[in-house]
Coordinates of C-alpha atoms in Angstrom, one line a residue:
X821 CA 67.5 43.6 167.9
X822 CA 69.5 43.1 164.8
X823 CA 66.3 41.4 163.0
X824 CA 64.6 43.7 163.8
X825 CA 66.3 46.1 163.1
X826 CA 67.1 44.4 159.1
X827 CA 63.0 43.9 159.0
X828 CA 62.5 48.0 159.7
X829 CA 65.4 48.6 156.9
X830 CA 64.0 46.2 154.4
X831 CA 60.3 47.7 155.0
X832 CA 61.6 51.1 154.1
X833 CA 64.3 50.6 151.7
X834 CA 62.3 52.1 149.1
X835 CA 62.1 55.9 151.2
X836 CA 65.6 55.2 151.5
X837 CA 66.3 54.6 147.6
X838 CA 63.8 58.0 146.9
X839 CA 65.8 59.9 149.6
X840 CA 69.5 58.6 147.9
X841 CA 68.3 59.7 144.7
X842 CA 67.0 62.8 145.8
X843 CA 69.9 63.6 146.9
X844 CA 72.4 62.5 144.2
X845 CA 70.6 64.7 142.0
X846 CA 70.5 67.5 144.0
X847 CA 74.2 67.1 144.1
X848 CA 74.4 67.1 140.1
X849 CA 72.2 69.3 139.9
X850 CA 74.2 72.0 141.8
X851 CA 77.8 70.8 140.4
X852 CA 76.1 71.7 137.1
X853 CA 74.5 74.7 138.0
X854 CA 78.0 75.9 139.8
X855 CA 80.2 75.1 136.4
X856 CA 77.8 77.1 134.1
X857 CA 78.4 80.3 136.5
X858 CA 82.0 79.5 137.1
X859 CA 81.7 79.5 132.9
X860 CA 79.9 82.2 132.4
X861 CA 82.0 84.1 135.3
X862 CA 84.8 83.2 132.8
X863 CA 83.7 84.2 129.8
X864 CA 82.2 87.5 130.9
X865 CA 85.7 88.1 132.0
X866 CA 87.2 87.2 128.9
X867 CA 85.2 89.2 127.1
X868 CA 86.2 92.2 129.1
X869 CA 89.4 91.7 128.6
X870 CA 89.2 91.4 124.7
X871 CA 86.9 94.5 124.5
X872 CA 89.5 96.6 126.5
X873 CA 92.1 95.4 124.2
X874 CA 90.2 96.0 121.3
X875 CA 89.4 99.8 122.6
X876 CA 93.3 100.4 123.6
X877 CA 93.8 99.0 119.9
X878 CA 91.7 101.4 119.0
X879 CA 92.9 104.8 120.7
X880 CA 96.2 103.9 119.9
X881 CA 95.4 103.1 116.1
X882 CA 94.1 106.6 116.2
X883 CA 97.1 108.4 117.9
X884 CA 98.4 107.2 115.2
X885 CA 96.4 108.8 112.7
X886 CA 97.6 112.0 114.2
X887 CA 101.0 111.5 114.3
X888 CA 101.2 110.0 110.8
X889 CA 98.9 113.2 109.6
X890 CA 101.6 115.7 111.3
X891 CA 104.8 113.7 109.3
X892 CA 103.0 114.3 106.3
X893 CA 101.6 116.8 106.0
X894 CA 105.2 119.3 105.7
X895 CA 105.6 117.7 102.2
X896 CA 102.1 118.9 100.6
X897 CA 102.7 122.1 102.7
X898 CA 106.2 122.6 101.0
X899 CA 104.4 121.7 98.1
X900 CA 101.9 124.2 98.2
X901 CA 104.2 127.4 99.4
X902 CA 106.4 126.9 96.5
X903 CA 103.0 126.8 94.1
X904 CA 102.4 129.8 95.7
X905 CA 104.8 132.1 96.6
X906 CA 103.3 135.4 98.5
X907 CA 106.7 136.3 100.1
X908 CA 108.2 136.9 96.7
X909 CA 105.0 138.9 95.7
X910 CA 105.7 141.0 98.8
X911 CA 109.0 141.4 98.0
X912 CA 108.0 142.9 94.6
X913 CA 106.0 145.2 96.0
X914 CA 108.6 146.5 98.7
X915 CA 110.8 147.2 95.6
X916 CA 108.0 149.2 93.7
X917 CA 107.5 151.2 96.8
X918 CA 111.4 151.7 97.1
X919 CA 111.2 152.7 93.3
X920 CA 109.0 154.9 93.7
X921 CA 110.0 157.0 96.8
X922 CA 113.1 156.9 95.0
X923 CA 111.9 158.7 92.2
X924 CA 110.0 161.2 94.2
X925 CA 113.1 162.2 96.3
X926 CA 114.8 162.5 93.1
X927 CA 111.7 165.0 92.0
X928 CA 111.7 167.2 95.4
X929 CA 115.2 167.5 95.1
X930 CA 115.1 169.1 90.9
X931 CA 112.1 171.1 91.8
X932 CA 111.3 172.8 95.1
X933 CA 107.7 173.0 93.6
X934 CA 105.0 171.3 96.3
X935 CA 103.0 168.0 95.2
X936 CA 99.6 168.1 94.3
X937 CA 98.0 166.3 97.3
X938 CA 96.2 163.6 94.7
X939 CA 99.4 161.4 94.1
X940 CA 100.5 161.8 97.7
X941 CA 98.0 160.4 99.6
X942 CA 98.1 157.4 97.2
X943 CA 101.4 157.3 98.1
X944 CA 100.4 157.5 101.5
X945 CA 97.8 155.1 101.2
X946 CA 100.3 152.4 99.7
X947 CA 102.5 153.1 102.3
X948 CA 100.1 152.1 105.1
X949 CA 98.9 149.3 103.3
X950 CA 102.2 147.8 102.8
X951 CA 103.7 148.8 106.1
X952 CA 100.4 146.8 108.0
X953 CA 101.9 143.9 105.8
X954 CA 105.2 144.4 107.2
X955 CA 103.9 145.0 110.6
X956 CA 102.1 142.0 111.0
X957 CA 104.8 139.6 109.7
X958 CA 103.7 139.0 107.1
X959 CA 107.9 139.5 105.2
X960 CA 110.3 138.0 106.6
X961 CA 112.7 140.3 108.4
X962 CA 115.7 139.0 105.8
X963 CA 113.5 139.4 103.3
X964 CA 113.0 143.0 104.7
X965 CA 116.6 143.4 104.1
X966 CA 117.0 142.3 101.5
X967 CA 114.7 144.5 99.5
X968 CA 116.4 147.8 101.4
X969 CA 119.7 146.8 100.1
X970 CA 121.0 149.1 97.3
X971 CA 119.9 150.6 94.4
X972 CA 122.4 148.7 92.4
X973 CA 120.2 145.2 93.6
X974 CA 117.5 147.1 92.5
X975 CA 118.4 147.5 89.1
X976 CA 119.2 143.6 89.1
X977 CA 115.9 142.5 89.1
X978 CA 113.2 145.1 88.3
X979 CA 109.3 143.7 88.7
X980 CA 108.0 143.5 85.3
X981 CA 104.1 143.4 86.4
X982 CA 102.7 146.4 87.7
X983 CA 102.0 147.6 91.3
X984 CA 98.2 147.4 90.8
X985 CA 98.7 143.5 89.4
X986 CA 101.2 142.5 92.7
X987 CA 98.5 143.7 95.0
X988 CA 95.3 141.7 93.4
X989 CA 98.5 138.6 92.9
X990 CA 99.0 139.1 96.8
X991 CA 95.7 138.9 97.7
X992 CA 94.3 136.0 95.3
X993 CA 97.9 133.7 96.6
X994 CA 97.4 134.5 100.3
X995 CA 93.9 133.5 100.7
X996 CA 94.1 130.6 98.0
X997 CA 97.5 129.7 99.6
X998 CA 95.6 128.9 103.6
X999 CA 92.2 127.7 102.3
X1000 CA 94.2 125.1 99.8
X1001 CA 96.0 124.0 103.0
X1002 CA 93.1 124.0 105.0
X1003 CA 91.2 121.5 102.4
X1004 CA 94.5 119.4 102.3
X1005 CA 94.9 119.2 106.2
X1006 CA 91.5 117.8 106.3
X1007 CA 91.4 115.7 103.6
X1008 CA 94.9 114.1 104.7
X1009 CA 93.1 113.6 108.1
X1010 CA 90.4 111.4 106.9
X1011 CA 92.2 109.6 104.1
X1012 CA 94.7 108.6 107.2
X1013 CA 92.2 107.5 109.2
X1014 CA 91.0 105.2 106.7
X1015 CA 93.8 103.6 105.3
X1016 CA 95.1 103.3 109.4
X1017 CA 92.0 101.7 110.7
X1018 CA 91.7 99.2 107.7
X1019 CA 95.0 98.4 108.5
X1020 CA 94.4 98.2 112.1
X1021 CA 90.9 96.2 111.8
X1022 CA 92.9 93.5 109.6
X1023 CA 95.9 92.9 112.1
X1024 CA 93.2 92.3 115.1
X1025 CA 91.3 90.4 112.6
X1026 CA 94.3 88.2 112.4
X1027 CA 95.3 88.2 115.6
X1028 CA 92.0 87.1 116.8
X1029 CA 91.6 84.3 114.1
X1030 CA 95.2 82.6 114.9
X1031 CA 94.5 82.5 118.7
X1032 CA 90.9 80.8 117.2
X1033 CA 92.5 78.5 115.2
X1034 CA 95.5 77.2 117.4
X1035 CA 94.7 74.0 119.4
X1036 CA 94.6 74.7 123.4
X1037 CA 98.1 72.8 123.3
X1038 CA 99.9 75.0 120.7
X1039 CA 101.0 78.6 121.8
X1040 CA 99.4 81.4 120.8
X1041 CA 101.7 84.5 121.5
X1042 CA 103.6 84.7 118.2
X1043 CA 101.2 86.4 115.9
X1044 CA 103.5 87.6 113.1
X1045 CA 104.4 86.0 109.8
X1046 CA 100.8 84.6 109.2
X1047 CA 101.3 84.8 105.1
X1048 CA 104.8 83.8 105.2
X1049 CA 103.1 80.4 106.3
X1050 CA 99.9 80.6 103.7
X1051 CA 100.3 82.7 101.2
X1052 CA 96.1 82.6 100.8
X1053 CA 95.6 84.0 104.0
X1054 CA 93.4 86.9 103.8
X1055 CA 94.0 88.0 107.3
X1056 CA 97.6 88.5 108.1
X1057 CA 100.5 91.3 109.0
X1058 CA 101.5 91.2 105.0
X1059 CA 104.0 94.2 105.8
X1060 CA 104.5 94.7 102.1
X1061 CA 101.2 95.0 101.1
X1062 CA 100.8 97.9 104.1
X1063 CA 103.7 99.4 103.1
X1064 CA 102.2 100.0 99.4
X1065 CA 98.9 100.8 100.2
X1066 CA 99.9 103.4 102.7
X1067 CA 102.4 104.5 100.0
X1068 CA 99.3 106.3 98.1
X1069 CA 98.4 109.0 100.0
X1070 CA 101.8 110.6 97.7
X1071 CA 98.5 110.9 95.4
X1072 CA 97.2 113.8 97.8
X1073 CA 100.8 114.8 98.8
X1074 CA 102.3 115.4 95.2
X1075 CA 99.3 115.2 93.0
X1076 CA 95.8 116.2 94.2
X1077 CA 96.5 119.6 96.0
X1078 CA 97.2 120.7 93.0
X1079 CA 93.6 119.9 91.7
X1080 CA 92.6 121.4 94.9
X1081 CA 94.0 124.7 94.7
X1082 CA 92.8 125.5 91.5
X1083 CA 89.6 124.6 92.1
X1084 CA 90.2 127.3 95.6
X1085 CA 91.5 129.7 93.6
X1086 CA 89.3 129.5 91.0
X1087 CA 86.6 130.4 93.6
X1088 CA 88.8 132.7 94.8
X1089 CA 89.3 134.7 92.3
X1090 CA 85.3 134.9 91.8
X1091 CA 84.4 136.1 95.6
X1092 CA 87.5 138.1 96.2
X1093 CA 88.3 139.6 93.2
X1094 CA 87.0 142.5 93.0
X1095 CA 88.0 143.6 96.7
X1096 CA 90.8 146.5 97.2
X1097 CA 93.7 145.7 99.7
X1098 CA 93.0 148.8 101.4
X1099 CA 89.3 148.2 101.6
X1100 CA 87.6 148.1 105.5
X1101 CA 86.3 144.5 106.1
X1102 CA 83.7 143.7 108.8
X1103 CA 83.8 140.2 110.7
X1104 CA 80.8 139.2 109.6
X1105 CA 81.5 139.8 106.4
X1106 CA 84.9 138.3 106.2
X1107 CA 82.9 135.1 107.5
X1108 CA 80.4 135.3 104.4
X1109 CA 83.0 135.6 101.8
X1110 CA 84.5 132.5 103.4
X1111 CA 81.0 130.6 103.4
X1112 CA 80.6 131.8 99.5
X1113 CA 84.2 130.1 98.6
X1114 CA 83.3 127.1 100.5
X1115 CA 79.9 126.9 98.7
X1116 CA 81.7 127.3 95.3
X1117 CA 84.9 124.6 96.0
X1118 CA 82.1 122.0 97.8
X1119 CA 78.7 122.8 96.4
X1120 CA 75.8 125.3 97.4
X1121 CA 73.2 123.0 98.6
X1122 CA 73.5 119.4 100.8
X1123 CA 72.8 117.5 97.4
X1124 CA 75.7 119.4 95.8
X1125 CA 77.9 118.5 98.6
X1126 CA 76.7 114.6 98.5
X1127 CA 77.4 114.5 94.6
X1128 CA 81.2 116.2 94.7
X1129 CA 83.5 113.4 94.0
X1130 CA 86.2 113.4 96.5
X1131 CA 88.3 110.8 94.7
X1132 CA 90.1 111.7 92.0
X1133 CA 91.7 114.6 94.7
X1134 CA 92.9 111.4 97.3
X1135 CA 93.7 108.1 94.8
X1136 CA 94.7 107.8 91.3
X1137 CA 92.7 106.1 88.6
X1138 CA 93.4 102.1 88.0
X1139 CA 95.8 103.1 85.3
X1140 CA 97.7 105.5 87.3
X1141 CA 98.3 103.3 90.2
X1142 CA 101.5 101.4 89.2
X1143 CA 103.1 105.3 88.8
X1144 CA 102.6 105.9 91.9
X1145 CA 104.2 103.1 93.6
X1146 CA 107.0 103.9 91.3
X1147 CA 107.5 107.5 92.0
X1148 CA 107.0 106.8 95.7
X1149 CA 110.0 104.4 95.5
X1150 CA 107.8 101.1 96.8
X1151 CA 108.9 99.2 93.3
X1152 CA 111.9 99.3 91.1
X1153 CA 111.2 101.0 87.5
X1154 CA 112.1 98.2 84.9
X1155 CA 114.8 98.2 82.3
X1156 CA 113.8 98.4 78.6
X1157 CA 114.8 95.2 78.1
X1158 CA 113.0 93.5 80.9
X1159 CA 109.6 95.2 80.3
X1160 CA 110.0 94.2 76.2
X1161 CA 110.1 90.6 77.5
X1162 CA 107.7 90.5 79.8
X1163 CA 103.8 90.1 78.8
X1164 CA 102.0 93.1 80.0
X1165 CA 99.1 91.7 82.1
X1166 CA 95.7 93.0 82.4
X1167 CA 95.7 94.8 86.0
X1168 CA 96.5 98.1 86.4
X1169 CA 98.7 96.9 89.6
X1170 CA 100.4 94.0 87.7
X1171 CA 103.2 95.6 85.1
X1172 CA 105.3 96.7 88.2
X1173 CA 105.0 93.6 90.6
X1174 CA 106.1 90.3 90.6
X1175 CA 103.8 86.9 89.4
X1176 CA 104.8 85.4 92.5
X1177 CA 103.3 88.9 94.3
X1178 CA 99.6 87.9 93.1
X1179 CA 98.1 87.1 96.6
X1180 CA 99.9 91.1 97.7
X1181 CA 98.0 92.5 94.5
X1182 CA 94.9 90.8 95.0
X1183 CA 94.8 92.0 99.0
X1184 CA 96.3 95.6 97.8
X1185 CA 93.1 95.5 95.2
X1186 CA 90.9 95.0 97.8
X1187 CA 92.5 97.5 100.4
X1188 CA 91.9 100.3 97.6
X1189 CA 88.3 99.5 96.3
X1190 CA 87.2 100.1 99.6
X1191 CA 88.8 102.7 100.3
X1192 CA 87.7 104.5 97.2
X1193 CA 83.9 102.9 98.3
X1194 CA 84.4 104.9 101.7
X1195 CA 85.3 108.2 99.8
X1196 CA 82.9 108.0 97.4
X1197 CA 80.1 107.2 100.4
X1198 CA 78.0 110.1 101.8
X1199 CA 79.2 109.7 104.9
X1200 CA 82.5 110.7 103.8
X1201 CA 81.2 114.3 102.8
X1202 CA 79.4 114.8 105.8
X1203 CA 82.6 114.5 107.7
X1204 CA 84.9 116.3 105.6
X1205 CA 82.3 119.2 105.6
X1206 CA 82.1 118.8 109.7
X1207 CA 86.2 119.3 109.4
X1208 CA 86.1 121.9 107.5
X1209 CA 83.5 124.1 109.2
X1210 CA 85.8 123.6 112.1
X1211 CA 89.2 124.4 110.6
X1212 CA 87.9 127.5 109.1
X1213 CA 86.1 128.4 112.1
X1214 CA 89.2 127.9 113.9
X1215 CA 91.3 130.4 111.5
X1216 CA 88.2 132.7 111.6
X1217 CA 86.9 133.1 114.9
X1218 CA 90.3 132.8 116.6
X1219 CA 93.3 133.6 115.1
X1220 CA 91.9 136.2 112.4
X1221 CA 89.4 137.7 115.2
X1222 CA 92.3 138.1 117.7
X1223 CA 95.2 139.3 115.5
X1224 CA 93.4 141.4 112.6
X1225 CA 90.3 142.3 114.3
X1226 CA 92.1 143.2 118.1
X1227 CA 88.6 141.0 119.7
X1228 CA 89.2 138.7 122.3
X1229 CA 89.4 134.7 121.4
X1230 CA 86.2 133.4 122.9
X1231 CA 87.9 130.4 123.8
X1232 CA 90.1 132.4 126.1
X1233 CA 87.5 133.9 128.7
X1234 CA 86.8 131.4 131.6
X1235 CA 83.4 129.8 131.6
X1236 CA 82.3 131.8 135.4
X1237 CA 83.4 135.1 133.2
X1238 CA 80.6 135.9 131.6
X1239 CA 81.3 136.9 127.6
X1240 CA 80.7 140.7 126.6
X1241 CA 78.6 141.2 123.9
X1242 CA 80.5 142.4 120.9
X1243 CA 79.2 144.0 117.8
X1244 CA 81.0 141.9 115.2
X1245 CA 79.3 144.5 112.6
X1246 CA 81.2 147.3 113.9
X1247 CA 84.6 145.8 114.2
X1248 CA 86.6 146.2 111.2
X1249 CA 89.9 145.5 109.7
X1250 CA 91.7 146.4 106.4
X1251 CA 92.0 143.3 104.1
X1252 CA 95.7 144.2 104.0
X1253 CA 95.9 142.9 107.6
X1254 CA 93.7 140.2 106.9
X1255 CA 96.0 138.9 104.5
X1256 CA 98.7 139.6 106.9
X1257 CA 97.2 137.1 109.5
X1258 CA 96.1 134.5 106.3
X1259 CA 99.4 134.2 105.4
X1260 CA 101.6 134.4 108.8
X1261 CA 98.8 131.0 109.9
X1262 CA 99.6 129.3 106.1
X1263 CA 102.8 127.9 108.1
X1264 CA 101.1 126.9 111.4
X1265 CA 98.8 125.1 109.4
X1266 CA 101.1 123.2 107.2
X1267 CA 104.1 122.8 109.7
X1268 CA 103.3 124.5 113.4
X1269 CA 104.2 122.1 115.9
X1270 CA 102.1 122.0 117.6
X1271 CA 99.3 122.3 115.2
X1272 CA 96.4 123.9 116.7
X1273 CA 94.3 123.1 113.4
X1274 CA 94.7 119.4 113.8
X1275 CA 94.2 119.4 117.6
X1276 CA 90.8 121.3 116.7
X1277 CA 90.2 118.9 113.9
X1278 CA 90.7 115.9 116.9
X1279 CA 87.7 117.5 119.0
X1280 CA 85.4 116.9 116.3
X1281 CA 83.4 113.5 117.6
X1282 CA 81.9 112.6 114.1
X1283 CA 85.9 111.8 113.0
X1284 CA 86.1 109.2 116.2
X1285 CA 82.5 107.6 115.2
X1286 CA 83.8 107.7 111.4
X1287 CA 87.1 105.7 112.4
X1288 CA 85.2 103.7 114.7
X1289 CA 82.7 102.0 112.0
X1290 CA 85.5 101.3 110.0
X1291 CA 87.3 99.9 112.5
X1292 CA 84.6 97.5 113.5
X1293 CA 83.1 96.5 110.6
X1294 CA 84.3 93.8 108.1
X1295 CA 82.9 94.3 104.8
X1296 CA 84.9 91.3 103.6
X1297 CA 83.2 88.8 105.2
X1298 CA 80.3 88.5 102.6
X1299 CA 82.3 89.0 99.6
X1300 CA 85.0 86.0 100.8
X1301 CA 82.0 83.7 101.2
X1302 CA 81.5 81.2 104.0
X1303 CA 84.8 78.9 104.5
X1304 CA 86.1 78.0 107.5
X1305 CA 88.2 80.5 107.9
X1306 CA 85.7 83.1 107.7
X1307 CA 83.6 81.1 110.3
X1308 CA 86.6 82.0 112.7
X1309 CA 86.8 85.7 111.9
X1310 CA 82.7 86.1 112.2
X1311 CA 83.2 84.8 115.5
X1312 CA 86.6 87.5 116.0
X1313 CA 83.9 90.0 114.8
X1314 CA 81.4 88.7 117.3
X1315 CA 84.1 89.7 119.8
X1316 CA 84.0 93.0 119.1
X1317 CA 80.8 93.7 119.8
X1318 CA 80.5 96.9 122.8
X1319 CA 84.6 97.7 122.1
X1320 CA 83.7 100.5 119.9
X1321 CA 80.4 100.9 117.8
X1322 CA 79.6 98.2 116.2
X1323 CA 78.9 96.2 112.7
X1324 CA 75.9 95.3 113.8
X1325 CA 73.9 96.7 111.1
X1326 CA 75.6 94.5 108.5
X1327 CA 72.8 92.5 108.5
X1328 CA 69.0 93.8 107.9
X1329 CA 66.2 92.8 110.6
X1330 CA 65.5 90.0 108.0
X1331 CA 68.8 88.0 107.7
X1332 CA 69.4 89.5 104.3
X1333 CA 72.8 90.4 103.2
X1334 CA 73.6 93.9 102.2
X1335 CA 74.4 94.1 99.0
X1336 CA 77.6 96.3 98.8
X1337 CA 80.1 97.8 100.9
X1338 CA 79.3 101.1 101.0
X1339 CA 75.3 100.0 101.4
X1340 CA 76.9 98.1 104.7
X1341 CA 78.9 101.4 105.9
X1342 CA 76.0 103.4 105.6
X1343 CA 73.5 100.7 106.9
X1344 CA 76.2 100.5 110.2
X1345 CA 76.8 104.5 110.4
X1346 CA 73.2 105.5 110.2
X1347 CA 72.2 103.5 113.2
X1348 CA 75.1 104.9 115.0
X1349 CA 74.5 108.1 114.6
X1350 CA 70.5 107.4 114.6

């Protein structure tokens, strides 16, 4: 038995060997094939959660936008009332008016003898016009008081232009005084987003690229301080550097409205000029004068629109720089003596920081020429003209339609209502009221709380998209060349890839590089948008 059994084992140990085999690598075979799903199991869950971090990264960076746009934008605002100041214009005029009914009481009273009807329905006239103004709050009511107030006050201070003069000064300040906010709100909006999502793209850059470069041992919660540790990183929370290249949007705030107005009122001047106060203005053609302004302040044609330089309105030039960051209070103004002993070197950004601030001044450097690279880019126009449409539609078809023009606010009826057809041609409105309204929605613009102009300006998609590409795309990959920290952050930018539109147009279809920054953002955005 047991022979024979050890004959009928050795005759078929070789089945047996084939069948062991088999069998051991069956077994290998699925441990393998059960670690590369539990891996890729893994990784497809660690890539979720890294692309919904990077997206609540995201909306939050752009809440912030917002909020950071609404601190701000009360400084320009206060800025731009004081440039302009329609309530003393009104005032003038109330005091004309009280001059002369003044003088015509005094007039009835020597002579019983009735006026000729000419001068009195001027007078009439005026009144109306000037009472709509009143009416429509467009005078404050101390400021209403104020002008009633004696004749002694009015003796003080007597108007020296004429009546004819305050009513063209009116009208040219009110409607230069809300379009010049209107272009600042929106260009305040997009300069913010910029500087906010460069910031933001760089702190998840350097988030991502410490967890990538810690060992598996070492922790990787503490994120902060990276260039405290190496001054030559180029991807770190450098709080001082933030601090000073969010200090320059004081440019726009203190600086470039200024250019802004003039170039509004200058256009202005040219559509509205020769309109009378008292003058009957349809809707529609309250929106063309509007459209003609716009076309003289941005350009006529899509070519004149691409070719207006944005820039000089939201940054200084190189030489201008170091003011700023003076004036905005980010760096101390040196004595006479130390600035006679000290060499003055070549950057612009130099004469006001520190030698042992270089790696701040060459990351602030960077952080402005790509900024001014996405002003200067098309795609920069062809959002600021998409914000500006809808600002001005917003004033326009809502709050000028409702107030001046007594229409109902489209926005208002309930989508199962359906709208009544309304002749905008026949619905009229003096352009006193009109300025009424203009300058009554000045303040919401610059300081309402809430701002209905920057909510609108938050529904426009293009802005998101805009934010988005900048956010995801790391132009300073190519230009920091291949080391091994920029292996790490190419594979933080792989990361991103399906958080938010992607960078993936960096690159062209034949492995070249793109040349320049803006080339890249426009490569990256015109594949977005298709």
């Amino acid at each position: 038995m047991i022979s024979s059994t050890r004959t009928w084992l050795r005759r078929n140990r070789t089945n047996f060997a084939i069948g062991a085999g088999v069998l051991g690598a069956g077994y290998v075979a699925g441990q393998y094939v059960l670690s590369k799903i539990t891996e890729t199991r893994q990784r497809m869950s660690e890539d979720r959660v890294a692309k919904e971090n990077l997206r609540r990264r995201f909306q939050q960076n752009q809440e912030d936008c917002t909020i950071t746009v609404l601190a701000l934008l009360p400084t320009a605002t206060e800025n731009i009332l004081d440039a302009l100041p329609v309530e003393r214009i009104t005032q003038d005029l109330q005091q004309k008016k009280a001059e002369r009914l003044g003088r015509n009481i005094g007039a009835l009273d020597s002579a019983s003898l009735q006026p000729s009807s000419g001068p009195s329905s001027v007078v009439d006239e005026d009144g109306k016009s000037l009472a709509s103004l009143q009416s429509e709050g467009y005078v404050h009511a101390s400021q209403m008081a104020a002008s009633g107030s004696g004749s002694e006050n009015l003796a003080r201070a007597k108007p020296t232009k004429g009546k004819a003069q305050l009513w063209n000064d009116l009208k040219i300040s009110s409607i230069t005084r809300a379009f010049t906010l209107l272009y600042t709100l929106s260009l305040l909006t997009l300069l913010t987003r910029i500087q906010l999502n460069l910031l933001g793209r760089r702190n998840y850059l350097s988030s991502v690229v410490s967890m990538a470069s810690h060992s598996p041992q070492e922790p990787t919660i503490s994120l902060e301080n990276l260039d405290d540790d190496n001054a030559e990183q180029t991807y770190g929370n450098d709080f001082e550097t933030n601090r000073r290249f969010l200090t320059f949007s004081w440019w726009l705030l203190h600086r470039g409205w200024r250019d802004v107005m003039e170039k509004v009122e200058v256009a202005v001047k040219a559509v509205y000029g020769p309109m009378n106060p008292r003058e009957d203005v349809p809707l529609e053609k309250l929106s063309a004068l509007i459209v003609e302004v716009r076309k003289r302040v941005e350009g006529a044609t899509p070519e004149e629109r691409r070719s207006h330089r944005w820039l000089p309105y939201l940054l200084p030039s190189q030489d201008q720089e170091g003011m700023v960051l003076r004036e905005s209070g980010m760096l101390k103004v040196p004595s006479p003596l130390e600035s006679a002993s000290t060499p003055s070197p070549p950057s612009s950004l130099s004469p006001t920081i520190p030698a042992s601030d270089s790696s701040q001044t060459t990351a602030l450097r960077r952080l402005l020429d790509e900024t001014a690279d996405l002003i200067d880019s098309p795609t920069f126009t062809q959002i600021l003209t998409l914000l500006l449409a809808t600002t001005f539609s917003h004033l326009t078809d809502h709050q000028i339609r409702t107030e001046a023009y007594k229409l109902p606010d489209p926005s208002s009826i309930p989508p199962v209502q359906e709208i009544p057809e309304i002749d905008t041609g026949l619905a009229k409105a003096k352009l006193a009221t009109i300025l009424a309204v203009m300058t009554r929605q000045a303040h919401a613009i610059g300081s309402g709380v809430p701002n209905r102009y920057a909510q609108a300006i938050e529904g426009v998609k293009e802005l998101e998209a805009f934010a988005a590409v900048i956010y995801s795309s790391h132009f300073e990959f190519e230009a920091l060349g291949r080391d091994s920290t920029g292996e790490v952050a190419k594979e933080a930018q792989r990361s991103q890839e399906g958080a938010v539109p992607t960078a993936e147009g960096k690159r062209e279809a034949d492995g070249g590089v793109v040349g320049t920054a803006t080339d890249m953002f426009e490569s990256v955005w015109g594949r977005i948008t298709g």
